[in-house]
Amino acid sequence: MTATATTVTPNPKLSSAYSYSHYFQKHSSPKWTLEMNACKWHHCRRGQMIVTKASSSGSGNKEKAGKRSTNTKKSNTNTNPDALTQQQQQQQPVSISLDDVNPVGLGRKSRQIFDEVWRKFSGLGQISRTTRADDKESLDALLIREGPMCEFAIPGAQNTTVLVVGATSRIGRIVIRKLMLRGYSVKALVRKADQEVVDMLPRSVEIVLGDVGDPCTLKAAVENCNKIIYCATARSTITGDLFRVDYQGVYNVTKAFQDFNNKLAQLRAGKSSKSKLLLAKFKSADSLNGWEVRQGTYFQDVVAFKYDAGMDAKFELSETGDAVFSGYVFTRGGYVELSKKLSLPLGCTLDRYEGLVLSVGGNGRSYVLILEAGPSADRSQSKLYFARFSTKVGFCRVRVPFSSFRPVKPDDPPMDPFLVHTMTIRFEPRRQRPVEGPSGAKQDLRSFKLILEYIKALPTGQETDFVLVSCTGLGVEPSRREQVLKAKRDGEDSLRRSGLGYTIIRPGPLKEEPGGQRALIFDQGNRITQGISCADVADICVKALHDSTARNKSFDVCYEYVSEQGKELYELVKRTNQ
């Protein structure tokens, strides 16, 4: 029986994780042979296979084999040695690994190929301090002399200035070089510009002195900037340092950036596209005018009278100067609401905005926000759209995108923000969750108290304005993890309230290794367990700048789980059956 080498294409039936696990369970014996389409697969060693093709038996096949051998002998007499060598190489069996037929392996291999090309051009896959001095100087000289490399340049990057906060951090140093490689103008915010810091950064980077904890030093940093990447982290886990960098620092930078945009818009006799639109601000008794308190029930027959237990609500200014909407609903199926017809500034319409943000306080109840859209002159043609939001005990800010509003009647078309003319805040006892009070006693879910500070519309946009590198808490000392996460989450909330288009990245434990070697997992809910290289985090930051799908998104990211050597089969079957 003669054997010739053949190639193997991935089996479509083995494209899912379940099929692979079933495949391995069926053929988990150390020595197995699978006959398929006249092919024999011989197990050689762990993770490797040699595929040989067996010739069929039969007289007809023997005659064909005889003819082929005769023709081969004749051709050998007229063939040069080079041709014989190529023919012998073609007849050798081909060694194929499982990754060659595994879709995950193919994707991982493509990332490795890309990373090899990346390192050939820039050497940016490594951490900055591991780069040789001569390579660093030659790269800086190339960027200064010739500008960005055409293979990696991004359209519009040369007209975009990016401020990198935390430029000397592990991620910030790589972010700067990736930005320069793609043609961006880069400004680096540092606390001090000694020789050590200057040596860390490329010579073409504009270095700006400033401290995120001091707002006065940030005006020059954000001037003429289009986007910001915030990589700064506290040098210690002391509460004061965490508050100054992770929370107050984010607030100061976002405020300085917004102030610069507003100043620029005023010079252009307009309004900044990143500014929020004030719809209502409750600071005096006059600001409560026009708001109407109403009551109602979902029952429209005699059943409403059977379950009528009373309800009441009021909206007034308290002695402390707070606008308070409070009351109770004991009637089954009843609700109370606060409504007002919107009065927008001349030339402003809500279709230029992407949602609403409410600064509220109270006792932690949930509410229904209702928008009425349609011709304001004919209310009978208006449609109702609703979205639910929850509050916390104390003050909080709630962001409600227009995309989250659903029509009250399923047959109505999607909401058009351009036609919105009335806003309503409704409280109903159903769907309320128990909240522990300060004394530990559960409160009556039929009563409520909502303190209103302001309601604003959030500006719309296509791209991210501010990229924030946060963390998941993995790798942090357990005794300080809660304090670190609190400061990080407060900084994230501050960014969300700013009105800027944001992308919040929460990487796993950082590793100092080349990027692009392993597949990435994006998730939400604090469920990741693996680490990730600084180079990959930096690459995500750069790609998020012009990706419309990354705007106003928060996500965790880490490497794909890889089983230990010698346990690949067990891990694959185990994870599939979960």
CSV table of N, CA, C and O in Angstrom, one decimal, residues 37 52 141 242 256 300 324 334 408 414 419 494 504 509 570:
chain,number,residue,atom,x,y,z
A,37,ASN,N,-13.2,8.8,4.4
A,37,ASN,CA,-12.9,9.1,3.0
A,37,ASN,C,-11.6,8.5,2.6
A,37,ASN,O,-10.7,9.2,2.0
A,52,THR,N,-2.0,10.5,6.4
A,52,THR,CA,-1.6,9.7,5.2
A,52,THR,C,-2.8,9.3,4.5
A,52,THR,O,-3.9,9.0,5.1
A,141,ALA,N,14.0,59.3,15.9
A,141,ALA,CA,14.5,60.1,14.7
A,141,ALA,C,13.6,59.8,13.5
A,141,ALA,O,13.3,60.8,12.7
A,242,LEU,N,-5.3,57.7,46.6
A,242,LEU,CA,-6.4,57.2,45.7
A,242,LEU,C,-7.4,58.3,45.4
A,242,LEU,O,-7.8,58.4,44.2
A,256,ALA,N,-11.6,70.6,33.2
A,256,ALA,CA,-10.7,71.5,32.5
A,256,ALA,C,-10.9,71.3,31.0
A,256,ALA,O,-10.9,72.3,30.2
A,300,GLN,N,-59.3,50.8,35.0
A,300,GLN,CA,-60.2,51.8,34.4
A,300,GLN,C,-61.7,51.4,34.7
A,300,GLN,O,-62.6,51.8,34.0
A,324,VAL,N,-38.2,68.8,46.7
A,324,VAL,CA,-38.6,67.5,47.2
A,324,VAL,C,-39.9,67.1,46.6
A,324,VAL,O,-40.9,67.8,46.8
A,334,GLY,N,-52.1,52.0,41.8
A,334,GLY,CA,-52.1,53.4,41.7
A,334,GLY,C,-50.7,53.9,41.4
A,334,GLY,O,-49.7,53.2,41.6
A,408,VAL,N,-45.0,53.0,25.0
A,408,VAL,CA,-46.0,52.4,25.9
A,408,VAL,C,-46.9,51.4,25.1
A,408,VAL,O,-47.3,50.3,25.6
A,414,PRO,N,-40.5,53.9,17.0
A,414,PRO,CA,-39.4,54.3,17.9
A,414,PRO,C,-39.5,55.8,18.2
A,414,PRO,O,-40.0,56.6,17.4
A,419,LEU,N,-39.2,65.4,18.5
A,419,LEU,CA,-40.6,65.6,18.8
A,419,LEU,C,-41.0,65.6,20.3
A,419,LEU,O,-42.1,65.8,20.6
A,494,SER,N,-17.7,60.0,37.8
A,494,SER,CA,-17.4,61.4,37.5
A,494,SER,C,-17.3,61.6,36.0
A,494,SER,O,-17.7,62.6,35.4
A,504,ILE,N,-14.4,53.3,29.2
A,504,ILE,CA,-13.7,52.9,30.4
A,504,ILE,C,-13.2,51.5,30.2
A,504,ILE,O,-14.0,50.6,30.0
A,509,PRO,N,-4.9,41.9,35.9
A,509,PRO,CA,-3.5,42.2,36.3
A,509,PRO,C,-2.6,42.4,35.2
A,509,PRO,O,-2.6,41.6,34.2
A,570,TYR,N,-8.6,17.6,29.3
A,570,TYR,CA,-9.5,17.6,30.5
A,570,TYR,C,-10.1,19.0,30.7
A,570,TYR,O,-11.3,19.1,30.9
